[in-house]
mmCIF file of C-alpha atoms and ligand atoms in Angstrom:
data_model
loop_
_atom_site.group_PDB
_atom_site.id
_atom_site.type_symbol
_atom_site.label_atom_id
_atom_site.label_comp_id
_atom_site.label_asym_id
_atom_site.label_seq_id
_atom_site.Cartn_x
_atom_site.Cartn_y
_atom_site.Cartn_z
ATOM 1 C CA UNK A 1130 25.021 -1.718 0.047
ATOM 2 C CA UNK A 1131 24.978 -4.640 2.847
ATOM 3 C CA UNK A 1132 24.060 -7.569 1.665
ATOM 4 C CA UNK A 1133 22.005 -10.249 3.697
ATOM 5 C CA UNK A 1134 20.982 -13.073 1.856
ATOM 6 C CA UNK A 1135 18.247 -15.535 3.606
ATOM 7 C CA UNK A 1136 17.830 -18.226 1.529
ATOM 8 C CA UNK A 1137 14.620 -20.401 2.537
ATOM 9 C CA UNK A 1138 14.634 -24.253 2.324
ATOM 10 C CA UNK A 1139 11.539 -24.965 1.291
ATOM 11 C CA UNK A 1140 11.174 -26.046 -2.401
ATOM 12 C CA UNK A 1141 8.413 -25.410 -4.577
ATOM 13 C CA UNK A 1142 6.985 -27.545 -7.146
ATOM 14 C CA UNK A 1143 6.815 -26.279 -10.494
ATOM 15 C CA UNK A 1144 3.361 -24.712 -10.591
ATOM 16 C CA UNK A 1145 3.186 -25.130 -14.124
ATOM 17 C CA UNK A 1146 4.296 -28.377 -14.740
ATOM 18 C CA UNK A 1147 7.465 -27.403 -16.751
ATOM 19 C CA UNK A 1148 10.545 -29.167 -16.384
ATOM 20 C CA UNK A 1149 13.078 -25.994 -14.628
ATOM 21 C CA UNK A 1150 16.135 -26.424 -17.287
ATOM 22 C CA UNK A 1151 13.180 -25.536 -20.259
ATOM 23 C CA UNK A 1152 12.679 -22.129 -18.616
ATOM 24 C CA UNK A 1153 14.472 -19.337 -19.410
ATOM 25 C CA UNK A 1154 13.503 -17.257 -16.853
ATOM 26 C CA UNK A 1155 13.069 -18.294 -12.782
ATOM 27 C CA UNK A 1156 13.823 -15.288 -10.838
ATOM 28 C CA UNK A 1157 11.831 -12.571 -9.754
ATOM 29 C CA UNK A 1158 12.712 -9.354 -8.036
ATOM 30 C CA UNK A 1159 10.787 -7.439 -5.809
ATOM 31 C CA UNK A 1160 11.862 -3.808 -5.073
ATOM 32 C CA UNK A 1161 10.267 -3.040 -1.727
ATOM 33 C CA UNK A 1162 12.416 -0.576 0.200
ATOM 34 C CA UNK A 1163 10.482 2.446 -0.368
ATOM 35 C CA UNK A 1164 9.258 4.507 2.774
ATOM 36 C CA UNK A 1165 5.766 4.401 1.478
ATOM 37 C CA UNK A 1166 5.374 8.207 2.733
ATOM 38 C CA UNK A 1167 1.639 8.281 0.675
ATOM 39 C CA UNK A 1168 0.681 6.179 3.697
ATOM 40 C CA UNK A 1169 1.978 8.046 6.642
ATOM 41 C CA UNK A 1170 1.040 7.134 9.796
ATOM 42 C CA UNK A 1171 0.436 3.411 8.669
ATOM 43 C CA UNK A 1172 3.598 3.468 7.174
ATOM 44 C CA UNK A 1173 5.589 4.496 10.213
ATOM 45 C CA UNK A 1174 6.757 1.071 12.130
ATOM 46 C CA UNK A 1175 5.124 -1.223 9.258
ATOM 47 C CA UNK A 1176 6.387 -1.601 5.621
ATOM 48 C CA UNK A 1177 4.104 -0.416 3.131
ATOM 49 C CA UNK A 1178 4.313 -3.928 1.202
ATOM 50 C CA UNK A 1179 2.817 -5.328 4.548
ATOM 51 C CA UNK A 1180 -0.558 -3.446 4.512
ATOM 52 C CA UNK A 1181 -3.165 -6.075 4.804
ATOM 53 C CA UNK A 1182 -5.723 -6.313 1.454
ATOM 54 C CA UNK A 1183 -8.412 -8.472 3.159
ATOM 55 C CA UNK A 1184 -6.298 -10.655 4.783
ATOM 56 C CA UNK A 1185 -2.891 -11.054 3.264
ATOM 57 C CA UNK A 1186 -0.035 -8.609 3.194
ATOM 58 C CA UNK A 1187 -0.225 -6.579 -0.138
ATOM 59 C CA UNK A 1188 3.537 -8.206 -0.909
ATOM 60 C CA UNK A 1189 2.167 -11.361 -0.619
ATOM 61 C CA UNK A 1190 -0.088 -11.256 -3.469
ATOM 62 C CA UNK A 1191 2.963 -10.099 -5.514
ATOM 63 C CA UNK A 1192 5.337 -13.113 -4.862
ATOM 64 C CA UNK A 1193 1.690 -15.400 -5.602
ATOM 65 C CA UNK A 1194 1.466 -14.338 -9.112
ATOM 66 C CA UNK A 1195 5.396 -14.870 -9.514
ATOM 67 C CA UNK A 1196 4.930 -18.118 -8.128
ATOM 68 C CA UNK A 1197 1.919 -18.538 -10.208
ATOM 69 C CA UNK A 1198 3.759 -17.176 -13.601
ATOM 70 C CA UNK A 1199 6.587 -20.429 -12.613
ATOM 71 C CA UNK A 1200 9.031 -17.710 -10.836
ATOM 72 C CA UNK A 1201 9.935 -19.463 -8.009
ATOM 73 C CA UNK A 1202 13.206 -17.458 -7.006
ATOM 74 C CA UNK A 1203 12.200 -14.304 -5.835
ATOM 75 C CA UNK A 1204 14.646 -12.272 -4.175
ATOM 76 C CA UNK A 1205 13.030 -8.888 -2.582
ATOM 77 C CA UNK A 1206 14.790 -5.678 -2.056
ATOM 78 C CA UNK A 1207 14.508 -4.274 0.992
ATOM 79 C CA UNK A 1208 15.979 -1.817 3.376
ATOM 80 C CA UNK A 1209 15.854 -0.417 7.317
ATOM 81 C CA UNK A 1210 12.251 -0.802 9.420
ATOM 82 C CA UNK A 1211 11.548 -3.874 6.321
ATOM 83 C CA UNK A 1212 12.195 -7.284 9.154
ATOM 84 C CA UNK A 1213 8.304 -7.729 8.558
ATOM 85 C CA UNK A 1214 8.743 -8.818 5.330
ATOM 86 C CA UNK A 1215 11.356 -11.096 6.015
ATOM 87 C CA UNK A 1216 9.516 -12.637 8.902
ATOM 88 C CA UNK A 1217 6.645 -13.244 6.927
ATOM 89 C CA UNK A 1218 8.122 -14.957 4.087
ATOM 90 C CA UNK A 1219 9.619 -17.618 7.121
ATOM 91 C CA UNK A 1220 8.574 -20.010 9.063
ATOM 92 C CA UNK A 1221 6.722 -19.370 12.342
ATOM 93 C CA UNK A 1222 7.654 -21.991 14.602
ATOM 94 C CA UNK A 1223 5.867 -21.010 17.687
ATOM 95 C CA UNK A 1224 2.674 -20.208 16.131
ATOM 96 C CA UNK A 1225 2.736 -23.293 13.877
ATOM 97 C CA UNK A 1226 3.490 -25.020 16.676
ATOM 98 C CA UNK A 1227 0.523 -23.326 18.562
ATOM 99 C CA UNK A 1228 -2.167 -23.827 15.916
ATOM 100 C CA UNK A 1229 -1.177 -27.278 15.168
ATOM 101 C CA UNK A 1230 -1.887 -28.122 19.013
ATOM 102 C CA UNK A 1231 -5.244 -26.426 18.208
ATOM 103 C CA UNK A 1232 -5.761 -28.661 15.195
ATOM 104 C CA UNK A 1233 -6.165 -25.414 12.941
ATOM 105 C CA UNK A 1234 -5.359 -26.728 9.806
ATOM 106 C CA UNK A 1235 -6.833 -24.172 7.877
ATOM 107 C CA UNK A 1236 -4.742 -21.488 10.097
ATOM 108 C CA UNK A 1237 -1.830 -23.241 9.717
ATOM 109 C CA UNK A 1238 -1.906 -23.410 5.872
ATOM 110 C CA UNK A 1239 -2.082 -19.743 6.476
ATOM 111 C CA UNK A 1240 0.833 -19.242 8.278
ATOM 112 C CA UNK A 1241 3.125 -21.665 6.246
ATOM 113 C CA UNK A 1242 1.695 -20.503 2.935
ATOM 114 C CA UNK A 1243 4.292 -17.572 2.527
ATOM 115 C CA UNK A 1244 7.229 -19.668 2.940
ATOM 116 C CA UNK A 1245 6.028 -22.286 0.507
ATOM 117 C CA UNK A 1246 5.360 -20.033 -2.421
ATOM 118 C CA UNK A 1247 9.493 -20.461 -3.564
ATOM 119 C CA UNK A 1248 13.057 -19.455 -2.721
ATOM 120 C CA UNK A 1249 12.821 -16.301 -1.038
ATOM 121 C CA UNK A 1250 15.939 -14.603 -0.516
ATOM 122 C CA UNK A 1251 16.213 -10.553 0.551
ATOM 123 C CA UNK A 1252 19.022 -7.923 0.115
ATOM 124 C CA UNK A 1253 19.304 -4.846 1.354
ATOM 125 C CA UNK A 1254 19.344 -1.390 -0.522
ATOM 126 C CA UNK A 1255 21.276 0.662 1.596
ATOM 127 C CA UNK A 1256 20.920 4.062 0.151
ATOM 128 C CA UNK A 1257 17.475 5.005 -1.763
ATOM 129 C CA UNK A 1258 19.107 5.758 -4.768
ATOM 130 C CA UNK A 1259 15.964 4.784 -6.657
ATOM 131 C CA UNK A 1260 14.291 2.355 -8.916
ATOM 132 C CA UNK A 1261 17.020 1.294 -11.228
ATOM 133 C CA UNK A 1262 19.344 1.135 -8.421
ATOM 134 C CA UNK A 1263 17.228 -1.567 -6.449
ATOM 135 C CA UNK A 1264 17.307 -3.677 -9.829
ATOM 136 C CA UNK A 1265 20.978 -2.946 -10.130
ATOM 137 C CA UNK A 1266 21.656 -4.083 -6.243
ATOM 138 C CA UNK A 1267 19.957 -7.840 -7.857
ATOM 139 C CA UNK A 1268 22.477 -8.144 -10.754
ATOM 140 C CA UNK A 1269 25.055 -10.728 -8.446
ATOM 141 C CA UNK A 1270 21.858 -13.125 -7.601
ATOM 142 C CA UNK A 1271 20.425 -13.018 -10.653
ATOM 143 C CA UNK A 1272 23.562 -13.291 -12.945
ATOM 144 C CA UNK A 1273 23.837 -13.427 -16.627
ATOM 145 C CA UNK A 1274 19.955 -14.566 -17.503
ATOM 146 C CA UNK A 1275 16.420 -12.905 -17.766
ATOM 147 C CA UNK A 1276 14.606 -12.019 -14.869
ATOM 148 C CA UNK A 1277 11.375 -10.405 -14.083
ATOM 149 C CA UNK A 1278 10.981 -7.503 -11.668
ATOM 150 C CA UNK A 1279 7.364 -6.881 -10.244
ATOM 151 C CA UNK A 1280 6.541 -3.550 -7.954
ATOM 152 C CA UNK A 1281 4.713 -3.997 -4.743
ATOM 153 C CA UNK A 1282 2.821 -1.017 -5.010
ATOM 154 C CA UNK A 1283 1.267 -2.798 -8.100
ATOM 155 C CA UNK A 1284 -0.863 -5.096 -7.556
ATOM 156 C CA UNK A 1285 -2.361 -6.645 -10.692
ATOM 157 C CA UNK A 1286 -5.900 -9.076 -10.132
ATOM 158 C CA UNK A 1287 -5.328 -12.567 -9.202
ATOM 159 C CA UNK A 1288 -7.529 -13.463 -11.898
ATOM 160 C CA UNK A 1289 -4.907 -12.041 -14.554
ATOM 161 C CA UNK A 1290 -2.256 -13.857 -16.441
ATOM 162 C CA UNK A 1291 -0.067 -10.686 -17.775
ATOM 163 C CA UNK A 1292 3.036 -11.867 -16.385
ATOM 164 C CA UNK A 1293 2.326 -15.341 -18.266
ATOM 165 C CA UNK A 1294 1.654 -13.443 -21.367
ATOM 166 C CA UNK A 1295 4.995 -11.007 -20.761
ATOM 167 C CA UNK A 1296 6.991 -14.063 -20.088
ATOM 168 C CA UNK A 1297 6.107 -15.518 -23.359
ATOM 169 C CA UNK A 1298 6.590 -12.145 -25.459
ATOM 170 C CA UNK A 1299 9.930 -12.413 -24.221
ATOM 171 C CA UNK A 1300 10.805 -15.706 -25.432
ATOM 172 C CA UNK A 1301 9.382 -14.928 -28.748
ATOM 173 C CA UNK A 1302 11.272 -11.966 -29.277
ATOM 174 C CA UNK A 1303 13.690 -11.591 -27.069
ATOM 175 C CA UNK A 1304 15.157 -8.484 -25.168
ATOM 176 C CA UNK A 1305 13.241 -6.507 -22.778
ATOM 177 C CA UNK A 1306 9.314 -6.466 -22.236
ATOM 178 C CA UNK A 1307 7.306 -4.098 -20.354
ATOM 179 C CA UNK A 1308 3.658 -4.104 -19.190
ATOM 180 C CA UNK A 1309 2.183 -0.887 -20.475
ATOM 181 C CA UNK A 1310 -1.832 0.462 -19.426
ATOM 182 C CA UNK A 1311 -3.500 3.019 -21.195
ATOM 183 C CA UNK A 1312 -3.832 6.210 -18.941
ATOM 184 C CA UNK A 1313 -6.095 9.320 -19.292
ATOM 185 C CA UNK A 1314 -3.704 12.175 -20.405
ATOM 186 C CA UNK A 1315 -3.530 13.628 -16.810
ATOM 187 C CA UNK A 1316 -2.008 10.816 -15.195
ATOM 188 C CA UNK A 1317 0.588 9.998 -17.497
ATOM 189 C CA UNK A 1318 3.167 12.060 -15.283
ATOM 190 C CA UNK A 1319 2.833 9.591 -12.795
ATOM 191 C CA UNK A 1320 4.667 6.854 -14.843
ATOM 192 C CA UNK A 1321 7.244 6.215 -16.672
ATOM 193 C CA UNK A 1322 5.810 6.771 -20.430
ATOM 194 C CA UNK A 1323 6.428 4.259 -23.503
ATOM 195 C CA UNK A 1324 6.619 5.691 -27.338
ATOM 196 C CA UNK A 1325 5.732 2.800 -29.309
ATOM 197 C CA UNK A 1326 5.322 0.758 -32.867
ATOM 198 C CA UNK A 1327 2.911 -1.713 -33.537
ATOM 199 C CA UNK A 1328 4.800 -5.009 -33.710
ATOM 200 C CA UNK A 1329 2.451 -6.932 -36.108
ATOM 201 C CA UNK A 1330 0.819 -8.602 -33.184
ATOM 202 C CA UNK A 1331 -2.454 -7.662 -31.344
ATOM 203 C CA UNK A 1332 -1.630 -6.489 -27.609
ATOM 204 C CA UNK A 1333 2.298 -6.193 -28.419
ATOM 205 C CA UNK A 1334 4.138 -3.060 -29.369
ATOM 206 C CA UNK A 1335 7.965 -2.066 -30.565
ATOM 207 C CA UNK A 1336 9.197 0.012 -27.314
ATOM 208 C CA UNK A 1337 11.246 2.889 -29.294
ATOM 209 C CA UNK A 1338 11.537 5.451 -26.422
ATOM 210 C CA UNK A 1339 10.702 5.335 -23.129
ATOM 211 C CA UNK A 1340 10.433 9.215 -20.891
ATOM 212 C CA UNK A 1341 10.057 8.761 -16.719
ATOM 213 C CA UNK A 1342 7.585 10.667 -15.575
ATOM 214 C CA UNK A 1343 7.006 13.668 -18.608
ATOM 215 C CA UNK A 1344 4.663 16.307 -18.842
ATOM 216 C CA UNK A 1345 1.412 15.958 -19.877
ATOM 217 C CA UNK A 1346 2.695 17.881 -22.898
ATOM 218 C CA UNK A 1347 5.404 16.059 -23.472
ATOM 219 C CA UNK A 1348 4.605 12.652 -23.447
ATOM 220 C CA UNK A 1349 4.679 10.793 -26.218
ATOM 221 C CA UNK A 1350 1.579 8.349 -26.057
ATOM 222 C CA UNK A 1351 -0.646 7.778 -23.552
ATOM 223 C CA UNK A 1352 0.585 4.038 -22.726
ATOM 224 C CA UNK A 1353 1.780 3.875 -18.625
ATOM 225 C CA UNK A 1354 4.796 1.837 -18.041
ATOM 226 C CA UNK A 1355 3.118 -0.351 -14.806
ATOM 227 C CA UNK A 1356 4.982 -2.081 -12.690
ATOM 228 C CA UNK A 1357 5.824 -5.292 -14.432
ATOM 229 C CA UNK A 1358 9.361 -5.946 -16.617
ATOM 230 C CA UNK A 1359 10.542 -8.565 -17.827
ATOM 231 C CA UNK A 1360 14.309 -7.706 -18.254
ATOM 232 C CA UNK A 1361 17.297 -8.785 -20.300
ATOM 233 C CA UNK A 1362 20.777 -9.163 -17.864
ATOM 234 C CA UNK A 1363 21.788 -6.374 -20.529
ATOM 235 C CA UNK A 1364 19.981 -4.232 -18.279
ATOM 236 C CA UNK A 1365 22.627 -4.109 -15.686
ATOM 237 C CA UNK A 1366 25.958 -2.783 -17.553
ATOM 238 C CA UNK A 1367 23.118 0.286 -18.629
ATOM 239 C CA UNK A 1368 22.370 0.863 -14.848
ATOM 240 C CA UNK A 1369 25.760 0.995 -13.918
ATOM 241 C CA UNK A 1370 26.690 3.682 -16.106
ATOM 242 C CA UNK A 1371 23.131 5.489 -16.063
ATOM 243 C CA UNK A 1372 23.475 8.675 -14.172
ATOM 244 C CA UNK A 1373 21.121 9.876 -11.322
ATOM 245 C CA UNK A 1374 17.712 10.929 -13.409
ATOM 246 C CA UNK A 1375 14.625 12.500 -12.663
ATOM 247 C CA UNK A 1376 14.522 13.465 -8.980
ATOM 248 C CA UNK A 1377 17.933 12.637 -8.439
ATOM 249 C CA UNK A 1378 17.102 9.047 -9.022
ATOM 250 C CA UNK A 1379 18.698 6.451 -11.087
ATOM 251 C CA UNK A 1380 15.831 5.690 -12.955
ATOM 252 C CA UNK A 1381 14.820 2.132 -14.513
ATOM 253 C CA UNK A 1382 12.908 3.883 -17.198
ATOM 254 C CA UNK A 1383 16.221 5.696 -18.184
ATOM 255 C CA UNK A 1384 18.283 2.249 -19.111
ATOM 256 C CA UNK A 1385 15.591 1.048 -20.684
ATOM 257 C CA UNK A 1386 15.211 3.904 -23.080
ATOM 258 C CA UNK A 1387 19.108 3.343 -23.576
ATOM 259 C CA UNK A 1388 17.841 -0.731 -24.775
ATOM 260 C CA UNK A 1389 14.375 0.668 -26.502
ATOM 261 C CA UNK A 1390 17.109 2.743 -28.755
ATOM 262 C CA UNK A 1391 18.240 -0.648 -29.954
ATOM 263 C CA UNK A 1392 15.274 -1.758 -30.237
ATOM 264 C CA UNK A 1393 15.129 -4.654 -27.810
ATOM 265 C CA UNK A 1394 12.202 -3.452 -26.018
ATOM 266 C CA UNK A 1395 8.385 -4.717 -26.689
ATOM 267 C CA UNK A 1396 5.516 -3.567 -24.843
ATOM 268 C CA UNK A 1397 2.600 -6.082 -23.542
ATOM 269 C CA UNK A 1398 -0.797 -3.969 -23.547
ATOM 270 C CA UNK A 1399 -2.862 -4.670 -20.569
ATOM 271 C CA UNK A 1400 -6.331 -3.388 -20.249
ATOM 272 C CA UNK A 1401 -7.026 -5.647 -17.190
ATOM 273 C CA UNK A 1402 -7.460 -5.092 -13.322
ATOM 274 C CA UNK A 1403 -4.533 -3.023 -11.744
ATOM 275 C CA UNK A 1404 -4.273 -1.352 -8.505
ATOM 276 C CA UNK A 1405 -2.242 0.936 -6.796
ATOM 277 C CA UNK A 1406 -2.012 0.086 -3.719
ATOM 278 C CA UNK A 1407 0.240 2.758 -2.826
ATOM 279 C CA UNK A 1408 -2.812 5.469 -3.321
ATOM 280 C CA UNK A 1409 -5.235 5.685 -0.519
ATOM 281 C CA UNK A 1410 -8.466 5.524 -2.424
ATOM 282 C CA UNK A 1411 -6.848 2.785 -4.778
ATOM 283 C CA UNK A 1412 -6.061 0.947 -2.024
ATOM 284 C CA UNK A 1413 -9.600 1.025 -0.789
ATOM 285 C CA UNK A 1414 -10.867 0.206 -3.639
ATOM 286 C CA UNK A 1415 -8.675 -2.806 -4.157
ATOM 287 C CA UNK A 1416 -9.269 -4.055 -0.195
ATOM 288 C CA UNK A 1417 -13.185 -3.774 -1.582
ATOM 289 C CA UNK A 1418 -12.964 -5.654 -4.885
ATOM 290 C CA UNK A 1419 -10.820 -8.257 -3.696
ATOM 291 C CA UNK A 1420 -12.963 -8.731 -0.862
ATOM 292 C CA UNK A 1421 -16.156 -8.757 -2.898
ATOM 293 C CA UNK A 1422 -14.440 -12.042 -4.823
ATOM 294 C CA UNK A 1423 -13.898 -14.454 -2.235
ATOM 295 C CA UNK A 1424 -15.662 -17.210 -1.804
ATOM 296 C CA UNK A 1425 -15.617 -17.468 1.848
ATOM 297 C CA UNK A 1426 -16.458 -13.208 2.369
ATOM 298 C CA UNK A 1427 -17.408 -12.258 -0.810
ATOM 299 C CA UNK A 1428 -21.399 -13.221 -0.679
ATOM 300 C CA UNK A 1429 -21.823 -11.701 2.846
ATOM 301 C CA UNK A 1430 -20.169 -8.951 2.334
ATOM 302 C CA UNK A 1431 -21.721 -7.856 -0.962
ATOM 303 C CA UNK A 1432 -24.788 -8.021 0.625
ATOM 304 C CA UNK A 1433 -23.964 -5.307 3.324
ATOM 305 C CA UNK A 1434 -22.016 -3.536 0.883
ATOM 306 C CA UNK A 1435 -25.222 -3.070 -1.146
ATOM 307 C CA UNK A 1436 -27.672 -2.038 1.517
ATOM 308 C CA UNK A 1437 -24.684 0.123 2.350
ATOM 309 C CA UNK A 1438 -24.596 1.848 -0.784
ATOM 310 C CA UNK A 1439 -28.301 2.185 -1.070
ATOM 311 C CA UNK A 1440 -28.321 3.913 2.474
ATOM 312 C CA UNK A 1441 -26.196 6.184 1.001
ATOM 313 C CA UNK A 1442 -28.205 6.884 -2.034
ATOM 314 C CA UNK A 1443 -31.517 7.315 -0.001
ATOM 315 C CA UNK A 1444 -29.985 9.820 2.562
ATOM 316 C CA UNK A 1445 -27.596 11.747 0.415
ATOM 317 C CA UNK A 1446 -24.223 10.474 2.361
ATOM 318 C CA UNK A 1447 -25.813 11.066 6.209
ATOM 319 C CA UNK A 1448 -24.482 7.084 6.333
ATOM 320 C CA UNK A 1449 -21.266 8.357 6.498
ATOM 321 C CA UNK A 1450 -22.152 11.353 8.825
ATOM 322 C CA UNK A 1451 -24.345 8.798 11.018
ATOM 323 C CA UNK A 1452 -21.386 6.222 11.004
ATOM 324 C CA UNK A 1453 -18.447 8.427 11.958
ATOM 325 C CA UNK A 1454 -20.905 10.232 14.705
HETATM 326 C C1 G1P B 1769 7.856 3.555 -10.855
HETATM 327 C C2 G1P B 1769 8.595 3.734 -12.183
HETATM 328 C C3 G1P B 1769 7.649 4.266 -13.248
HETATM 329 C C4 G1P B 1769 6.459 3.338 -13.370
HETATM 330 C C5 G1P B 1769 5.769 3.179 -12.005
HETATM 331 C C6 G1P B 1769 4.667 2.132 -12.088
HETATM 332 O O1 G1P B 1769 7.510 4.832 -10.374
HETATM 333 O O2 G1P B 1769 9.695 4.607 -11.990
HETATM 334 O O3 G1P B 1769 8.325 4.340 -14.489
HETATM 335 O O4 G1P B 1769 5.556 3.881 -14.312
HETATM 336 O O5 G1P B 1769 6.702 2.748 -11.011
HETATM 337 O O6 G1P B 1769 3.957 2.050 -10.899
HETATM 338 P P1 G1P B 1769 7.023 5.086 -8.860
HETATM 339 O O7 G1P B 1769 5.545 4.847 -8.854
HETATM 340 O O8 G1P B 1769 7.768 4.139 -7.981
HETATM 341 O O9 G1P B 1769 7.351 6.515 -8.572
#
């Protein structure tokens, strides 16, 4: 593993008004050195987390709602063919420079935005060894306190507060917390899969066992492990000795089933917006929606989207046929 640490200057206040020494957890980690193969050719000089949705990088939206949850130490995991990210996250001196000759303030804002949302610091990965080795590759930055780990390919809506919400379940109980989501049976091999108690408390659950990835058959609930965690430093000394899992990974799901055993695992239900933005047609649907809710597009382009839709209706999808004519 090489290790490159580029620490940014700019400080953040506290977005939610609470004094830092209160918190008991400031640091997010961002795994993001996957190949994002699912998105071949995009994917092929540009990182995956750097796919536009609208306007912004999908990564971006990912260290917002950190930033908006009071994380405001986020250090992402990257590896080879990832300097876009890290670029993005700093300053831009000769395009500040260029838009502030224009007067662009709104541009501007744009640009510096990124930079502005916290500390952003970025290591490297080295080999894919998987999930649970990305979180393990954080455990010298993050030392001996609770951190939160969100997945790029995840992107949950803006308008949610389930990081909040996890944060909190974790200081109330302590441990480990996951974000779990309901899934029809036939997608739960796609995820890591949560067995679970109910804790006494509406939208929280006892983790007892957690399976990466199982069989339709054998899974044992339908409740999706989605790419939020708040985790417990305890996590760590289980990666190190957790042995390469399913597909030759070294699985996060598999440490945590080793913590869910002593049952310091709870579950946050969320039946909210989520997106995978690593799918194609999630991805398109997520570009859509988020478009749809901005102020500034959002009226305009609902408009066209609904004649759109009604041409397609009317003519039986010769739109499409029209259109790519
Ligand atoms: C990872 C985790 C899996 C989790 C999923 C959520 O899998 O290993 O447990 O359910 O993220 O998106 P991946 O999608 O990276 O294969």
């Amino acid at each position: 593993m090489s290790r490159m640490i580029v620490p940014h200057t700019t400080p953040t206040p506290d977005s939610d008004g609470a004094p830092r020494a209160t918190r008991t957890v400031r640091k997010a980690v961002v795994p993001a050195a996957g190949l994002g193969t699912r998105f071949l050719p995009a994917t092929k000089a540009t990182p995956k987390e750097m796919l536009p949705v609208v306007d912004k990088p999908a990564i971006q939206y990912v260290v917002e709602e950190a930033a908006a949850a009071g994380l405001d130490d986020v250090l992402m995991i990257t590896g080879r063919h990832k300097r876009a990210i890290e670029d993005h996250f700093d300053n831009a001196f000769e395009l500040e420079q260029a838009l502030t000759a224009k007067g662009d303030t709104v541009r501007l804002d744009a640009v510096r935005d990124p930079a502005r949302l916290g500390d952003i610091h970025h290591i490297r990965q080295g080999d894919p060894l998987g999930l649970g080795h990305a979180v393990l590759c954080a455990r010298h930055h993050v030392g001996d306190q609770p951190f939160a780990v969100l997945l790029g390919d995840d992107l949950i809506d803006p308008r949610e507060t389930l990081l909040s919400r996890m944060l909190e379940v974790r200081d109330q109980y302590g441990g480990s917390v996951v974000a779990l989501m309901e899934v029809p049976p036939e997608q739960i091999h796609l995820y890591g899969c949560a067995a679970v108690e109910p804790s006494g408390e509406d939208g929280v659950v006892r983790v007892t066992g957690l399976v990466e990835k199982p069989s339709r058959e054998n899974a044992p609930s339908r409740y999706a492990v989605i790419g939020r965690y708040v985790l417990d430093p305890a996590v760590f000394g289980v990666l190190e000795r957790t042995p390469p899992g399913r597909g030759g990974e070294i699985q996060l799901t598999d440490a945590l089933q080793e913590l869910a055993t002593g049952g310091t695992v709870h579950g946050v239900v969320f039946d909210g917006l989520r997106y995978d933005t690593g799918d194609r047609a999630d991805y398109l649907r997520t570009v859509v929606r988020l478009a749809c809710a901005r102020d500034d597009l959002g009226p305009e382009f609902v408009a066209w989207l609904k004649e759109f839709v009604a041409g397609l209706e009317e003519d039986g999808g010769q739109e499409r046929n029209r259109l790519a004519a």
